[in-house]
């Protein structure tokens, strides 16, 4: 069960794929991944993924998995080169920056729900399998 939750965090929908719900997995993958990266595209990586400016939104964004950690790494790299002329092109003006934060945060929160759903469905499948298996008597 915990393995399914880990899979669901690594790649949105992978936990459902692992428990055999392929169509649901594809829908979750497409929805969450596109929502996250649309938020980054609208808000810019430097505006959307910044822990200092976005407070608790970063916790929600990290729930989207390694893609959020990769975007955070890119944001840090761009901020380290903030003196260059190209660094400011990655920072979006208001309200686009805020919209990007919300989109990427909502994608993370959706993935948190998907992780919990994976745990629930895996537990239910395990209980159903146990109910179908007759008990051995000594």
Tab-separated table of C-alpha atoms in Angstrom:
chain	number	residue	atom	x	y	z
A	1	UNK	CA	0.000	0.000	0.000
A	2	UNK	CA	2.735	2.449	0.927
A	3	UNK	CA	4.552	1.517	-2.263
A	4	UNK	CA	1.506	2.593	-4.293
A	5	UNK	CA	1.476	5.942	-2.470
A	6	UNK	CA	5.185	6.412	-3.201
A	7	UNK	CA	4.550	5.616	-6.860
A	8	UNK	CA	1.664	8.120	-6.898
A	9	UNK	CA	3.957	10.843	-5.569
A	10	UNK	CA	6.793	10.032	-7.984
A	11	UNK	CA	4.560	10.234	-11.052
A	12	UNK	CA	0.944	11.356	-10.719
A	13	UNK	CA	-1.259	8.373	-11.561
A	14	UNK	CA	1.492	5.768	-11.284
A	15	UNK	CA	0.000	4.427	-8.031
A	16	UNK	CA	-3.291	3.741	-9.782
A	17	UNK	CA	-1.418	2.153	-12.672
A	18	UNK	CA	0.335	-0.115	-10.183
A	19	UNK	CA	-2.953	-1.269	-8.605
A	20	UNK	CA	-4.389	-1.989	-12.053
A	21	UNK	CA	-6.583	1.037	-12.734
A	22	UNK	CA	-4.983	2.062	-16.023
A	23	UNK	CA	-7.616	4.479	-17.385
A	24	UNK	CA	-7.834	6.345	-14.099
A	25	UNK	CA	-4.035	6.514	-13.970
A	26	UNK	CA	-3.790	8.100	-17.406
A	27	UNK	CA	-6.477	10.663	-16.558
A	28	UNK	CA	-4.705	11.599	-13.322
A	29	UNK	CA	-1.325	11.831	-15.029
A	30	UNK	CA	-2.560	14.091	-17.828
A	31	UNK	CA	-4.666	16.301	-15.562
A	32	UNK	CA	-2.152	16.861	-12.778
A	33	UNK	CA	0.936	17.160	-14.945
A	34	UNK	CA	-0.680	19.557	-17.410
A	35	UNK	CA	-2.140	21.683	-14.594
A	36	UNK	CA	1.253	21.921	-12.908
A	37	UNK	CA	3.186	22.821	-16.048
A	38	UNK	CA	0.484	25.219	-17.280
A	39	UNK	CA	0.910	27.039	-13.977
A	40	UNK	CA	4.647	27.203	-14.552
A	41	UNK	CA	4.104	28.388	-18.138
A	42	UNK	CA	1.665	31.118	-17.075
A	43	UNK	CA	3.542	32.264	-13.989
A	44	UNK	CA	7.115	31.594	-14.985
A	45	UNK	CA	9.333	29.245	-13.030
A	46	UNK	CA	10.866	32.084	-11.039
A	47	UNK	CA	7.483	33.474	-9.931
A	48	UNK	CA	5.548	30.260	-9.399
A	49	UNK	CA	8.106	28.173	-7.492
A	50	UNK	CA	9.730	30.391	-4.881
A	51	UNK	CA	9.494	29.323	-1.226
A	52	UNK	CA	10.437	32.772	0.063
A	53	UNK	CA	7.626	34.551	-1.795
A	54	UNK	CA	4.925	31.896	-1.818
A	55	UNK	CA	4.856	30.639	1.766
A	56	UNK	CA	2.769	27.518	2.212
A	57	UNK	CA	2.001	27.202	-1.481
A	58	UNK	CA	5.391	25.560	-1.898
A	59	UNK	CA	4.248	22.691	0.360
A	60	UNK	CA	1.252	22.146	-1.907
A	61	UNK	CA	3.448	22.328	-4.996
A	62	UNK	CA	5.891	19.725	-3.628
A	63	UNK	CA	2.969	17.263	-3.418
A	64	UNK	CA	3.070	17.236	-7.238
A	65	UNK	CA	6.229	15.126	-6.961
A	66	UNK	CA	9.702	15.313	-8.434
A	67	UNK	CA	8.514	17.609	-11.225
A	68	UNK	CA	7.993	20.301	-8.563
A	69	UNK	CA	11.418	19.638	-7.090
A	70	UNK	CA	12.897	19.980	-10.582
A	71	UNK	CA	11.071	23.277	-11.097
A	72	UNK	CA	12.256	24.466	-7.665
A	73	UNK	CA	15.825	23.582	-8.635
A	74	UNK	CA	15.449	25.516	-11.913
A	75	UNK	CA	14.033	28.483	-10.003
A	76	UNK	CA	17.004	28.462	-7.618
A	77	UNK	CA	19.450	28.266	-10.532
A	78	UNK	CA	17.775	31.202	-12.259
A	79	UNK	CA	17.732	33.210	-9.038
A	80	UNK	CA	21.450	32.520	-8.568
A	81	UNK	CA	21.991	34.154	-11.960
A	82	UNK	CA	19.612	37.038	-11.139
A	83	UNK	CA	22.160	39.587	-12.259
A	84	UNK	CA	21.987	38.419	-15.855
A	85	UNK	CA	19.678	39.971	-18.406
A	86	UNK	CA	17.810	36.724	-19.114
A	87	UNK	CA	16.922	36.038	-15.452
A	88	UNK	CA	14.181	38.670	-15.363
A	89	UNK	CA	12.459	37.090	-18.369
A	90	UNK	CA	11.536	34.149	-16.100
A	91	UNK	CA	9.639	36.328	-13.597
A	92	UNK	CA	6.021	36.987	-14.531
A	93	UNK	CA	4.198	40.259	-13.851
A	94	UNK	CA	1.157	40.385	-11.614
A	95	UNK	CA	-1.409	38.655	-11.869
A	96	UNK	CA	0.230	35.977	-14.017
A	97	UNK	CA	2.726	35.112	-11.271
A	98	UNK	CA	-0.054	34.579	-8.747
A	99	UNK	CA	-2.079	32.513	-11.187
A	100	UNK	CA	0.944	30.302	-11.800
A	101	UNK	CA	1.400	29.774	-8.055
A	102	UNK	CA	-2.238	28.774	-7.654
A	103	UNK	CA	-2.249	26.409	-10.664
A	104	UNK	CA	0.904	24.602	-9.586
A	105	UNK	CA	-0.311	24.476	-5.973
A	106	UNK	CA	-3.679	23.084	-6.973
A	107	UNK	CA	-1.918	20.423	-9.060
A	108	UNK	CA	0.019	19.384	-5.965
A	109	UNK	CA	-3.125	19.271	-3.838
A	110	UNK	CA	-4.867	17.191	-6.507
A	111	UNK	CA	-1.960	14.775	-6.424
A	112	UNK	CA	-2.259	14.584	-2.640
A	113	UNK	CA	-5.869	13.472	-3.124
A	114	UNK	CA	-4.710	10.947	-5.729
A	115	UNK	CA	-2.140	9.569	-3.257
A	116	UNK	CA	-4.836	9.165	-0.599
A	117	UNK	CA	-7.140	7.557	-3.164
A	118	UNK	CA	-4.385	5.110	-4.109
A	119	UNK	CA	-3.993	4.129	-0.457
A	120	UNK	CA	-7.738	3.688	-0.068
A	121	UNK	CA	-8.191	1.624	-3.214
A	122	UNK	CA	-5.171	-0.565	-2.497
A	123	UNK	CA	-6.458	-1.219	1.028
A	124	UNK	CA	-9.940	-2.017	-0.283
A	125	UNK	CA	-8.502	-4.394	-2.900
A	126	UNK	CA	-6.411	-6.130	-0.243
A	127	UNK	CA	-9.453	-6.547	2.021
A	128	UNK	CA	-11.529	-7.879	-0.874
A	129	UNK	CA	-8.822	-10.391	-1.763
A	130	UNK	CA	-8.597	-11.516	1.861
A	131	UNK	CA	-12.378	-12.008	1.975
A	132	UNK	CA	-12.283	-14.190	-1.150
A	133	UNK	CA	-9.473	-16.410	0.102
A	134	UNK	CA	-10.750	-19.201	2.340
A	135	UNK	CA	-9.054	-19.593	5.696
A	136	UNK	CA	-6.893	-22.676	6.154
A	137	UNK	CA	-7.703	-24.725	9.195
A	138	UNK	CA	-5.131	-26.889	10.900
